Short mmCIF file of C-alpha atoms and ligand atoms in Angstrom, two decimals:
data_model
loop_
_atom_site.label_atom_id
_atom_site.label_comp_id
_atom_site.label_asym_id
_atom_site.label_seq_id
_atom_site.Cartn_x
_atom_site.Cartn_y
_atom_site.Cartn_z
CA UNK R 1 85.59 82.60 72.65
CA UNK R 2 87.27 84.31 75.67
CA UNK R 3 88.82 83.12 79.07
CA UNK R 4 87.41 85.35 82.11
CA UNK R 5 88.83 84.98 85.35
CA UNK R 6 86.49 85.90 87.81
CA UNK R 7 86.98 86.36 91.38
CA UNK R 8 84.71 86.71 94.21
CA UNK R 9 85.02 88.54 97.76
CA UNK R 10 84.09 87.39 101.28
CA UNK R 11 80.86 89.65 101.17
CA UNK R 12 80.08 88.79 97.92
CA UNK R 13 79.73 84.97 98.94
CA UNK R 14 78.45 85.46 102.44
CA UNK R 15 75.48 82.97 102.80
CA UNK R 16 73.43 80.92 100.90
CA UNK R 17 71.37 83.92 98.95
CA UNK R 18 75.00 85.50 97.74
CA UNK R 19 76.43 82.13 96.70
CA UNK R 20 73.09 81.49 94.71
CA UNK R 21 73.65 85.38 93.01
CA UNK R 22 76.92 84.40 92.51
CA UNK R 23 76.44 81.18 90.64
CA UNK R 24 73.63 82.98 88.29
CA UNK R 25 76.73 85.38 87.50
CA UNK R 26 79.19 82.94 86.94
CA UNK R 27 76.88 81.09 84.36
CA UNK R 28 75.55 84.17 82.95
CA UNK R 29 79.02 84.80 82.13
CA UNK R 30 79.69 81.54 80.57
CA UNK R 31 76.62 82.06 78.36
CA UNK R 32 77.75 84.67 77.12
CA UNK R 33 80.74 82.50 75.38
CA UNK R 34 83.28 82.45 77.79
CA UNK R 35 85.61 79.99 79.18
CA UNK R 36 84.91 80.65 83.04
CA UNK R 37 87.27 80.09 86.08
CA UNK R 38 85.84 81.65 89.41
CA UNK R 39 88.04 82.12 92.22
CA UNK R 40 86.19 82.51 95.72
CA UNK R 41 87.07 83.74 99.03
CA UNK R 42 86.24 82.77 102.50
CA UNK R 43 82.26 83.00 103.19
CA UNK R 44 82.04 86.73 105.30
CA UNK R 45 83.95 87.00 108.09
CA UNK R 46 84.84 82.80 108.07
CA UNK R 47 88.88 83.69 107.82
CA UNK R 48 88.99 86.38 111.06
CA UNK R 49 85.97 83.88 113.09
CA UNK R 50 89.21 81.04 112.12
CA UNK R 51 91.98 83.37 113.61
CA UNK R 52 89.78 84.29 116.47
CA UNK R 53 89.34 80.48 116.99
CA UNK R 54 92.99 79.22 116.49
CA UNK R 55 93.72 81.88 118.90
CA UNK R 56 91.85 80.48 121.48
CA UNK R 57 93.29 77.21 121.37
CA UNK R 58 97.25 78.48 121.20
CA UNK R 59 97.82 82.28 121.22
CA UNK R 60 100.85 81.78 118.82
CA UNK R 61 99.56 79.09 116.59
CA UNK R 62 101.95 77.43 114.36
CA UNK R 63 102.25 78.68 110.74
CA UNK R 64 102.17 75.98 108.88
CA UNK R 65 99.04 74.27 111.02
CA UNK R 66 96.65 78.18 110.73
CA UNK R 67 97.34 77.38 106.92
CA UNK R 68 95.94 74.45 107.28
CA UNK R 69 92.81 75.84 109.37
CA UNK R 70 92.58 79.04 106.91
CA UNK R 71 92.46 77.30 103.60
CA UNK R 72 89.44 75.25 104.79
CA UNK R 73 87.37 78.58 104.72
CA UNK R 74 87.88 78.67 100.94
CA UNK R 75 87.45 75.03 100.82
CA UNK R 76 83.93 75.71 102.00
CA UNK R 77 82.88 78.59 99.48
CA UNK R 78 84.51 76.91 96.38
CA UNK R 79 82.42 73.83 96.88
CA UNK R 80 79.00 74.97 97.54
CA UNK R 81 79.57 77.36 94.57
CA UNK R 82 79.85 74.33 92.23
CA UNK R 83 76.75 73.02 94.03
CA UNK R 84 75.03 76.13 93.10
CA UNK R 85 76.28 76.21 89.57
CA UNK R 86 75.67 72.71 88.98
CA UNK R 87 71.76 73.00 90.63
CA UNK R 88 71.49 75.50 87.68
CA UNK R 89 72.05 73.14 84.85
CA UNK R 90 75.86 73.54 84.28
CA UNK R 91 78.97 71.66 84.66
CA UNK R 92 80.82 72.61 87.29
CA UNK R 93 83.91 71.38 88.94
CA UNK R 94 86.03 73.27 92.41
CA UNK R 95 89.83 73.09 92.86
CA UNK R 96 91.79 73.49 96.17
CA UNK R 97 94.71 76.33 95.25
CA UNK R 98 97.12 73.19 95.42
CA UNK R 99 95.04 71.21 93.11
CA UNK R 100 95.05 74.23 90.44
CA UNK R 101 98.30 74.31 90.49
CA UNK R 102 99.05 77.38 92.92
CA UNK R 103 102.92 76.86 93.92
CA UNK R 104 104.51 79.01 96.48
CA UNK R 105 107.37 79.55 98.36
CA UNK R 106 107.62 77.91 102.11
CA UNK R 107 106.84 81.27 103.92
CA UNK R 108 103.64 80.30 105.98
CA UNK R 109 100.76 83.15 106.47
CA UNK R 110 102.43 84.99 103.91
CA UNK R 111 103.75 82.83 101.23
CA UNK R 112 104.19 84.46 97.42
CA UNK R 113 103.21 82.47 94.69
CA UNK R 114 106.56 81.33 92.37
CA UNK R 115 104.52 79.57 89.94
CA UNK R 116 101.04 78.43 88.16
CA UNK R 117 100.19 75.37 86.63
CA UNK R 118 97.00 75.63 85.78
CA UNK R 119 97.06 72.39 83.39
CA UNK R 120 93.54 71.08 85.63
CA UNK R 121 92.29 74.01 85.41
CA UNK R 122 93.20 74.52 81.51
CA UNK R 123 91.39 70.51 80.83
CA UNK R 124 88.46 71.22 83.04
CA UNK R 125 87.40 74.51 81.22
CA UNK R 126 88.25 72.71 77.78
CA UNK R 127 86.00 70.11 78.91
CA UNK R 128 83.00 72.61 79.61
CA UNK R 129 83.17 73.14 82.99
CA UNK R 130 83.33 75.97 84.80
CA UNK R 131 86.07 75.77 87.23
CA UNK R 132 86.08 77.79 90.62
CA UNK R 133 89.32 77.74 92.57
CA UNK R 134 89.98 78.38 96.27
CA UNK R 135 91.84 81.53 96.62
CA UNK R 136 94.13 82.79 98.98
CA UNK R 137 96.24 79.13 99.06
CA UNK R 138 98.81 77.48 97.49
CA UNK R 139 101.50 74.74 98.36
CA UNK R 140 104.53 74.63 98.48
CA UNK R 141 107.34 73.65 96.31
CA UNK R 142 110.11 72.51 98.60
CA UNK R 143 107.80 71.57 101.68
CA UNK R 144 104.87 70.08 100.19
CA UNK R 145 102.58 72.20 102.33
CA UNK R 146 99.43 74.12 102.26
CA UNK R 147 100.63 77.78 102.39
CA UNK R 148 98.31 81.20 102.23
CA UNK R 149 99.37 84.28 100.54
CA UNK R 150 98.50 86.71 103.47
CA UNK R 151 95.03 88.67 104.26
CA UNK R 152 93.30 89.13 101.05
CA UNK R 153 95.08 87.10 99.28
CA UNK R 154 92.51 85.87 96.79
CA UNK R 155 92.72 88.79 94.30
CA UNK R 156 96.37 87.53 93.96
CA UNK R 157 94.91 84.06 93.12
CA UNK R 158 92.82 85.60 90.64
CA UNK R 159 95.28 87.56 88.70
CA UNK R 160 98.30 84.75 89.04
CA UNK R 161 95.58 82.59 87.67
CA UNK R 162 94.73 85.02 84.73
CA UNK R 163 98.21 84.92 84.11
CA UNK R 164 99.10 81.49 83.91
CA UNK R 165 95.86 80.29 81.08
CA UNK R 166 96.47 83.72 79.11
CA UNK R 167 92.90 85.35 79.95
CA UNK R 168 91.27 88.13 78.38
CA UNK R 169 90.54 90.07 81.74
CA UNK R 170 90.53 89.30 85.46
CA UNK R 171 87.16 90.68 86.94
CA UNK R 172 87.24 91.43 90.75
CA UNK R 173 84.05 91.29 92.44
CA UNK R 174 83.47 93.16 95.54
CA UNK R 175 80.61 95.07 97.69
CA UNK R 176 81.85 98.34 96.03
CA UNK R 177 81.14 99.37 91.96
CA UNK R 178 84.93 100.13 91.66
CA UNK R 179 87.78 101.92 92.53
CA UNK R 180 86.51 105.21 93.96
CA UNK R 181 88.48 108.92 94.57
CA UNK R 182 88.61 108.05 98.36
CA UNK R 183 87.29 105.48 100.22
CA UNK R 184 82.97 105.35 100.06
CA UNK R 185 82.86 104.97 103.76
CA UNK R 186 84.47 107.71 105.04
CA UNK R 187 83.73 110.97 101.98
CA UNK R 188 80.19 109.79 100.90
CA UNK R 189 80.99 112.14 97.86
CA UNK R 190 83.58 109.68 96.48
CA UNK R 191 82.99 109.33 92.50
CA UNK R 192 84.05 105.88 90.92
CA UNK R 193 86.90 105.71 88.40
CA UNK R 194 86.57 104.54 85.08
CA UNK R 195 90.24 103.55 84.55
CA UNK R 196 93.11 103.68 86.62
CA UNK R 197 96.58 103.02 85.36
CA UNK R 198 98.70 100.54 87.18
CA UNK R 199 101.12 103.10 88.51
CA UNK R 200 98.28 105.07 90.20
CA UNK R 201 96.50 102.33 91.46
CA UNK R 202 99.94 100.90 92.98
CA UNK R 203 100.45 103.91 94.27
CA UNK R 204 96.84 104.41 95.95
CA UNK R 205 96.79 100.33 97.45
CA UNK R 206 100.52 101.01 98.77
CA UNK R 207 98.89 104.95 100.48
CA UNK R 208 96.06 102.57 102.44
CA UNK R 209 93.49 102.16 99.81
CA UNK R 210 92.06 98.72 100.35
CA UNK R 211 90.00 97.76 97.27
CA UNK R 212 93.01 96.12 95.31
CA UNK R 213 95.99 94.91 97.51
CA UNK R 214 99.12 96.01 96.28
CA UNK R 215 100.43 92.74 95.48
CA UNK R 216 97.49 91.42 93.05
CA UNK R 217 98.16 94.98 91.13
CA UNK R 218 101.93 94.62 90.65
CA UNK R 219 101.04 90.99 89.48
CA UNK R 220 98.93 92.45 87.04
CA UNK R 221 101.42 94.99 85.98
CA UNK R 222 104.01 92.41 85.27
CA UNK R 223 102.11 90.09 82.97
CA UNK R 224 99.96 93.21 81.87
CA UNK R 225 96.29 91.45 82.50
CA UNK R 226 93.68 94.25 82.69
CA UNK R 227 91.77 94.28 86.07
CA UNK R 228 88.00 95.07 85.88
CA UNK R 229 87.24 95.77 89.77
CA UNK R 230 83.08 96.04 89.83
CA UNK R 231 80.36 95.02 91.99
CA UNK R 232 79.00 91.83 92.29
CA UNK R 233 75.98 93.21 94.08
CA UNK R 234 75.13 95.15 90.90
CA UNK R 235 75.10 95.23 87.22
CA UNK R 236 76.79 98.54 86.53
CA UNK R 237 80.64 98.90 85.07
CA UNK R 238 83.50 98.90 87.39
CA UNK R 239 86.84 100.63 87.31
CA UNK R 240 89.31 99.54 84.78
CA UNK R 241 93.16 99.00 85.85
CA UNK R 242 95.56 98.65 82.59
CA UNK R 243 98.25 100.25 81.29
CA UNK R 244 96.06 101.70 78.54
CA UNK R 245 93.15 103.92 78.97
CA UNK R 246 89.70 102.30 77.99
CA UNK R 247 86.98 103.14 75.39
CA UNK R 248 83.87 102.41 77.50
CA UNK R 249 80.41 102.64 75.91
CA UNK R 250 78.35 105.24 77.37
CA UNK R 251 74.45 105.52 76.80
CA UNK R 252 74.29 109.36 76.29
CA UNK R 253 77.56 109.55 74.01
CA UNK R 254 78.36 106.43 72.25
CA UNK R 255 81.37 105.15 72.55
CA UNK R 256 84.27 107.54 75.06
CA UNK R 257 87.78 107.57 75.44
CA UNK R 258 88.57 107.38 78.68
CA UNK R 259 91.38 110.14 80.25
CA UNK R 260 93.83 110.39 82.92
CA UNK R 261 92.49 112.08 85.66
CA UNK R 262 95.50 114.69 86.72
CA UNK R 263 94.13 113.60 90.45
CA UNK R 264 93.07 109.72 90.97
CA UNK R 265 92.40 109.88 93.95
CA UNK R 266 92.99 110.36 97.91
CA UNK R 267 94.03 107.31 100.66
CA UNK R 268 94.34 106.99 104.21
CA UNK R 269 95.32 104.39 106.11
CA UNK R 270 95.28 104.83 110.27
CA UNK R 271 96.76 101.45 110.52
CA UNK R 272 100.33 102.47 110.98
CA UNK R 273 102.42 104.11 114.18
CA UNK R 274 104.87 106.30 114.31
CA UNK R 275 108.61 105.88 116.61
CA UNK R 276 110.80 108.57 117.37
CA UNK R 277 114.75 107.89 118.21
CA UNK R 278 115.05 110.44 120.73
CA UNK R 279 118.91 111.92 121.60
CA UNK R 280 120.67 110.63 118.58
CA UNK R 281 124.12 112.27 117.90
CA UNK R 282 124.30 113.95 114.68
CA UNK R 283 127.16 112.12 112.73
CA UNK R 284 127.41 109.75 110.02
CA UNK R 285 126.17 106.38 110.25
CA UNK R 286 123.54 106.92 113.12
CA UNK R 287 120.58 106.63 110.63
CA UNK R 288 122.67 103.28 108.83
CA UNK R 289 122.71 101.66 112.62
CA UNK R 290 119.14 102.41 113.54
CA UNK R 291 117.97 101.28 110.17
CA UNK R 292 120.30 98.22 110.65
CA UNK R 293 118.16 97.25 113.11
CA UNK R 294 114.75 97.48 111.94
CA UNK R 295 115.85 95.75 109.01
CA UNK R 296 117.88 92.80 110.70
CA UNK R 297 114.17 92.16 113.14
CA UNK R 298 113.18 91.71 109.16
CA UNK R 299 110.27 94.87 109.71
CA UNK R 300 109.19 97.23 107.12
CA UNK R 301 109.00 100.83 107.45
CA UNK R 302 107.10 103.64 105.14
CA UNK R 303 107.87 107.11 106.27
CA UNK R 304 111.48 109.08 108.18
CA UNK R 305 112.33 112.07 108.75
CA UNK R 306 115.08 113.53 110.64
CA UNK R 307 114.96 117.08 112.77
CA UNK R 308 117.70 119.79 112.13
CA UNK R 309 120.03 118.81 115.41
CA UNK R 310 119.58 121.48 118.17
CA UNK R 311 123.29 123.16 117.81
CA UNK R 312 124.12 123.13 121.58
CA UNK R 313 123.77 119.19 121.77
CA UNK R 314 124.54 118.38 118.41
CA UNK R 315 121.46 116.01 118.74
CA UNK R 316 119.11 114.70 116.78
CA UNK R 317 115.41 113.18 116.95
CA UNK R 318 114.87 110.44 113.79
CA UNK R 319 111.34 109.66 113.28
CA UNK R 320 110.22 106.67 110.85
CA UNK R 321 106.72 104.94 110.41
CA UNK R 322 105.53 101.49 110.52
CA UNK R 323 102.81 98.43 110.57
CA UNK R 324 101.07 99.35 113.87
CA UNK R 325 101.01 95.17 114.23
CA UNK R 326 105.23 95.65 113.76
CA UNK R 327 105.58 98.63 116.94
CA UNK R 328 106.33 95.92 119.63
CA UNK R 329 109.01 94.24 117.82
CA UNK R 330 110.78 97.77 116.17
CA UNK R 331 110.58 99.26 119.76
CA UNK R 332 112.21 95.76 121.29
CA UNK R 333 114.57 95.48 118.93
CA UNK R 334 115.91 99.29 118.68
CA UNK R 335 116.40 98.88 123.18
CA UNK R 336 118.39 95.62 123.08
CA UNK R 337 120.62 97.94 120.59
CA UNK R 338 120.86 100.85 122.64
CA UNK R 339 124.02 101.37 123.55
CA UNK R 340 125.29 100.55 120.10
CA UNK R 341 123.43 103.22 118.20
CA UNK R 342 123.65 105.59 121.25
CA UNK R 343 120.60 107.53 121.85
CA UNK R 344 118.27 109.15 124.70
CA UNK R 345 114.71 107.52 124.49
CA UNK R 346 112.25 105.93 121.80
CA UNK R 347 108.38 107.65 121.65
CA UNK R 348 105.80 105.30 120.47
CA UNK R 349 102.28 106.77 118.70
CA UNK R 350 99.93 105.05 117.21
CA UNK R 351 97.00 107.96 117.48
CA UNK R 352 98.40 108.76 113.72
CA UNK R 353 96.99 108.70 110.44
CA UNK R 354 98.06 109.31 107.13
CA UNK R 355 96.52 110.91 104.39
CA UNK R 356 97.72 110.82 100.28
CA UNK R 357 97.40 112.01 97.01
CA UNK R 358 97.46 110.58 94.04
CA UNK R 359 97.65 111.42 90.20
CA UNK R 360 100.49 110.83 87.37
CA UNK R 361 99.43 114.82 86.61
CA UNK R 362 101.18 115.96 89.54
CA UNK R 363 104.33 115.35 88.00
CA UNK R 364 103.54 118.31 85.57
CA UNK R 365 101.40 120.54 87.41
CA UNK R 366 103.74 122.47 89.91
CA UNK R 367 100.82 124.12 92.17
CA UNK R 368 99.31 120.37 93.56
CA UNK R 369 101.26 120.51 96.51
CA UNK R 370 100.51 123.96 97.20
CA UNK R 371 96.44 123.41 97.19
CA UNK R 372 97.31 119.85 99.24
CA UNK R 373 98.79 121.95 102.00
CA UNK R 374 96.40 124.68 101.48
CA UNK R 375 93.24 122.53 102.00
CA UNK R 376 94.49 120.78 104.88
CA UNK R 377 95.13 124.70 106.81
CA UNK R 378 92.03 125.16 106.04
CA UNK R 379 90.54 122.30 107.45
CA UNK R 380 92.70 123.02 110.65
CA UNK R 381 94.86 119.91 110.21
CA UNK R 382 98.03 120.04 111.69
CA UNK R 383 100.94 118.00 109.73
CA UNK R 384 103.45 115.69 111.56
CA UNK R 385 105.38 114.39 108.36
CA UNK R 386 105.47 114.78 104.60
CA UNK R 387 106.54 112.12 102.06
CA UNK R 388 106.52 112.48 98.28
CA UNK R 389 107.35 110.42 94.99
CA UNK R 390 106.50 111.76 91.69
CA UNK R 391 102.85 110.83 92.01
CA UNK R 392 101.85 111.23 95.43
CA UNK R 393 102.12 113.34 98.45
CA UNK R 394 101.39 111.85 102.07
CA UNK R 395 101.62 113.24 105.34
CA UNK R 396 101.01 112.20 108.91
CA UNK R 397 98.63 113.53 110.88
CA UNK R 398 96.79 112.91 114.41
CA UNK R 399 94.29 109.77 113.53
CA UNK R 400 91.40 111.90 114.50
CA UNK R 401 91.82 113.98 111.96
CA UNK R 402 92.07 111.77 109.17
CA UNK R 403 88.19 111.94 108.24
CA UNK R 404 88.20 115.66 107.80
CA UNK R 405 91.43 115.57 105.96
CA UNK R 406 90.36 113.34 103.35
CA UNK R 407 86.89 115.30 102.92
CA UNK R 408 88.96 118.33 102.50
CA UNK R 409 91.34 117.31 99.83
CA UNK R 410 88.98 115.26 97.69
CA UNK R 411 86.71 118.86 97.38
CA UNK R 412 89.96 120.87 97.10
CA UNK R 413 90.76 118.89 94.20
CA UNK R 414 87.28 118.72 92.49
CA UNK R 415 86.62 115.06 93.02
CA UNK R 416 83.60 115.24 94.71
CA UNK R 417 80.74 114.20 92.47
CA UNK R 418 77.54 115.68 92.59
CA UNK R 419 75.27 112.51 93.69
CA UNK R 420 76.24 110.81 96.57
CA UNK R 421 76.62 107.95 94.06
CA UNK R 422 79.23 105.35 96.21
CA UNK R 423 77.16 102.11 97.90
CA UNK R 424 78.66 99.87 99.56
CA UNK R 425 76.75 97.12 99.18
CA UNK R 426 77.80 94.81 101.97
CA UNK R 427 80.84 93.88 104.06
CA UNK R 428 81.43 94.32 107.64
CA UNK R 429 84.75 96.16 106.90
CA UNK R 430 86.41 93.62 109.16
N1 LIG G 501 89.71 84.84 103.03
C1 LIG G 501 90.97 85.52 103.01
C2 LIG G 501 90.89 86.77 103.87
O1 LIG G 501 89.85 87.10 104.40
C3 LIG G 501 91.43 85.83 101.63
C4 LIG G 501 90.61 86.84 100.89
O2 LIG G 501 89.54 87.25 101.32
O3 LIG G 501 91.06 87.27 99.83
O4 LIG G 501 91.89 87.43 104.04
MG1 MG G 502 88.02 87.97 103.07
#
């Protein structure tokens, strides 16, 4: 007998009807031998209708009391799911993220999980229950209270949870059938991926790609539990997300090995802007000062680059890239250090997007940059800035132009397929 960890999205669970699919899933699951642990998030849109709410009250709510208000969105979903699984004849028995043994640091909004004890969990499921746990939450170890582990935060649950009772697999269930090329909403050509590794999917959830979030994927990494993203709206096979390629069972050919794609895939993300230290001087420990600061306002920032100074000036212009939701405070912070770092004028943008490729292949296949540059020309796309590891390229480029870029690459590279085979089954992309 196996231990599934199942976890459920906001769409998936969005009224009455989806709860009722759900809990003929769950059990279906359970029938077929398993040990069964469901986690659930919010019902729809309950967590942002929550925010939107707390924000009328106070517009800067205190942490630890939005917690409080957040968690009960969970609290509502985990609960009629057990109603729902019981109404169909079996055992069922919900768990608040505290009560399953979810403990976290004391960060509020944003808390990481530090350790599972999933011993309720463990005794209801030996027992004969199915258990379903509240994503998303925890509690905390020094404080004592209710935390939450940051926007879509349940797939963290899930896998932490997989984790800690030694399960077989962690299924994520969304209102996509997997982890496509690029994302189904914006190239309609987007083919899903049989198996990702962990590297590339890292890679494509830290370039913008929203199916997995990056955190619930370097979980996974670490205690090596194999992710099996898939829709709960249908009955196909997802995408798999181990370190080792899958054999999956194919009607046509029997039983396939599964191979690394030299591409996996292209992301954008449009939610980031882009500052520009105007006037700095050219001389050593400009770029430590100005990263000082970003770093001492505690803010996190993806892309720099710094222009050749202009030889008559011996100045400088340092570009870097960040959260769009972080601009106000990097902008404050880098004025009230002016005159320390010394420099003309900042430039704020958030019109930008940025578009990236990803495949472990690059790495030996010298000419991928080449046709990624190539097919955005052609496609008229002007580029701003280029980053690179060994298995991705991204650039910057107006925000407008992201949809076109994306488009472009994925048929540069050959990933469109030939159906337009990507639903997306529900979800208000909220
Ligand atoms: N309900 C939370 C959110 O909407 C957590 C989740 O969906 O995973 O962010
Ligand atoms: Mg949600």
């Amino acid at each position: 007998m196996g231990l599934v960890v199942q976890k459920y999205g906001g769409s998936s669970v969005a009224d009455a009807e989806g709860i009722k699919r759900v809990a003929k899933r769950i059990v279906e699951a359970k029938q077929n031998g398993n040990q069964v642990v469901a986690v659930v998030s919010a019902m729809g849109d309950t967590t942002d209708e929550l925010i939107d709410l707390a924000e009328q009250v106070s517009p800067m709510p205190a942490g630890r009391e939005l917690d409080m208000l957040l968690t009960a969105g969970e609290r509502i979903s985990m609960a009629l799911l057990a109603m729902a699984i019981k109404k169909l004849g079996h055992e069922a028995q919900s768990f608040t993220g505290s009560q399953a043994g979810v403990i976290t640091d004391s960060v509020h909004n944003k808390a990481r999980i530090i350790d599972v004890t999933p011993g309720r969990i463990k005794t209801s499921v030996d027992e004969g229950n199915i258990a379903i746990v509240a994503g998303f939450q925890g509690v905390s170890q020094d404080t004592k209270d209710i935390t939450t582990l940051g926007r879509g935060g349940s797939d963290t649950t899930a896998v932490a949870l997989a984790a800690a009772l030694d399960a077989d697999v962690c299924e994520i269930y969304t209102d996509v059938d997997g982890v496509f090329t690029a994302d189904p909403r914006v190239v309609t050509k987007a083919r899903k991926i049989d198996w990702i590794s962990f590297e590339d999917m890292l890679e494509l959830a830290a370039s913008g790609s929203k199916v997995l979030l990056h955190r619930c994927v370097e979980y996974a990494r670490r205690y090596n539990i194999p992710i099996h993203v898939r829709s709960s709206f249908s009955g196909l096979q997802g995408t798999w997300v181990s370190s080792e390629p899958v054999v999956q069972k194919t009607q046509q050919q029997g039983e396939k090995q599964v191979e690394q794609a030299l591409i996996s895939g292209v992301a954008h993300d449009t939610s980031e802007a882009k500052v520009t230290v105007v006037g700095v001087p050219d001389k050593p420990g400009e770029a430590a000062s100005i990263f000082r600061t970003i770093a001492d306002a505690e803010l996190n920032i993806d892309m720099i680059v710094q222009n050749v100074s202009a030889a008559s000036t011996g100045l400088t212009d340092i570009s870097f890239t960040l959260p769009k939701t972080d601009g106000r405070k990097a902008i404050d912070a880098l004025e009230k250090n002016k005159a320390g770092i010394g420099f003309d004028s900042l430039r704020y943008d958030d019109q930008i997007g940025k578009i990236s490729l990803v495949g472990a292949g690059m790495k030996t296949n010298p000419g991928v940059t080449a046709d990624f540059f190539s097919a955005l020309s052609d496609a008229g796309v002007n580029i701003e800035l280029i980053s690179t590891s060994e298995i991705r390229i991204s650039v910057v480029t107006r925000a407008d132009d992201v949809p076109e870029a994306v488009r472009a690459v994925h048929s540069a590279f050959g990933l469109d397929s030939d159906s337009d085979e990507a639903v997306v089954y529900g979800g208000t992309g909220r």
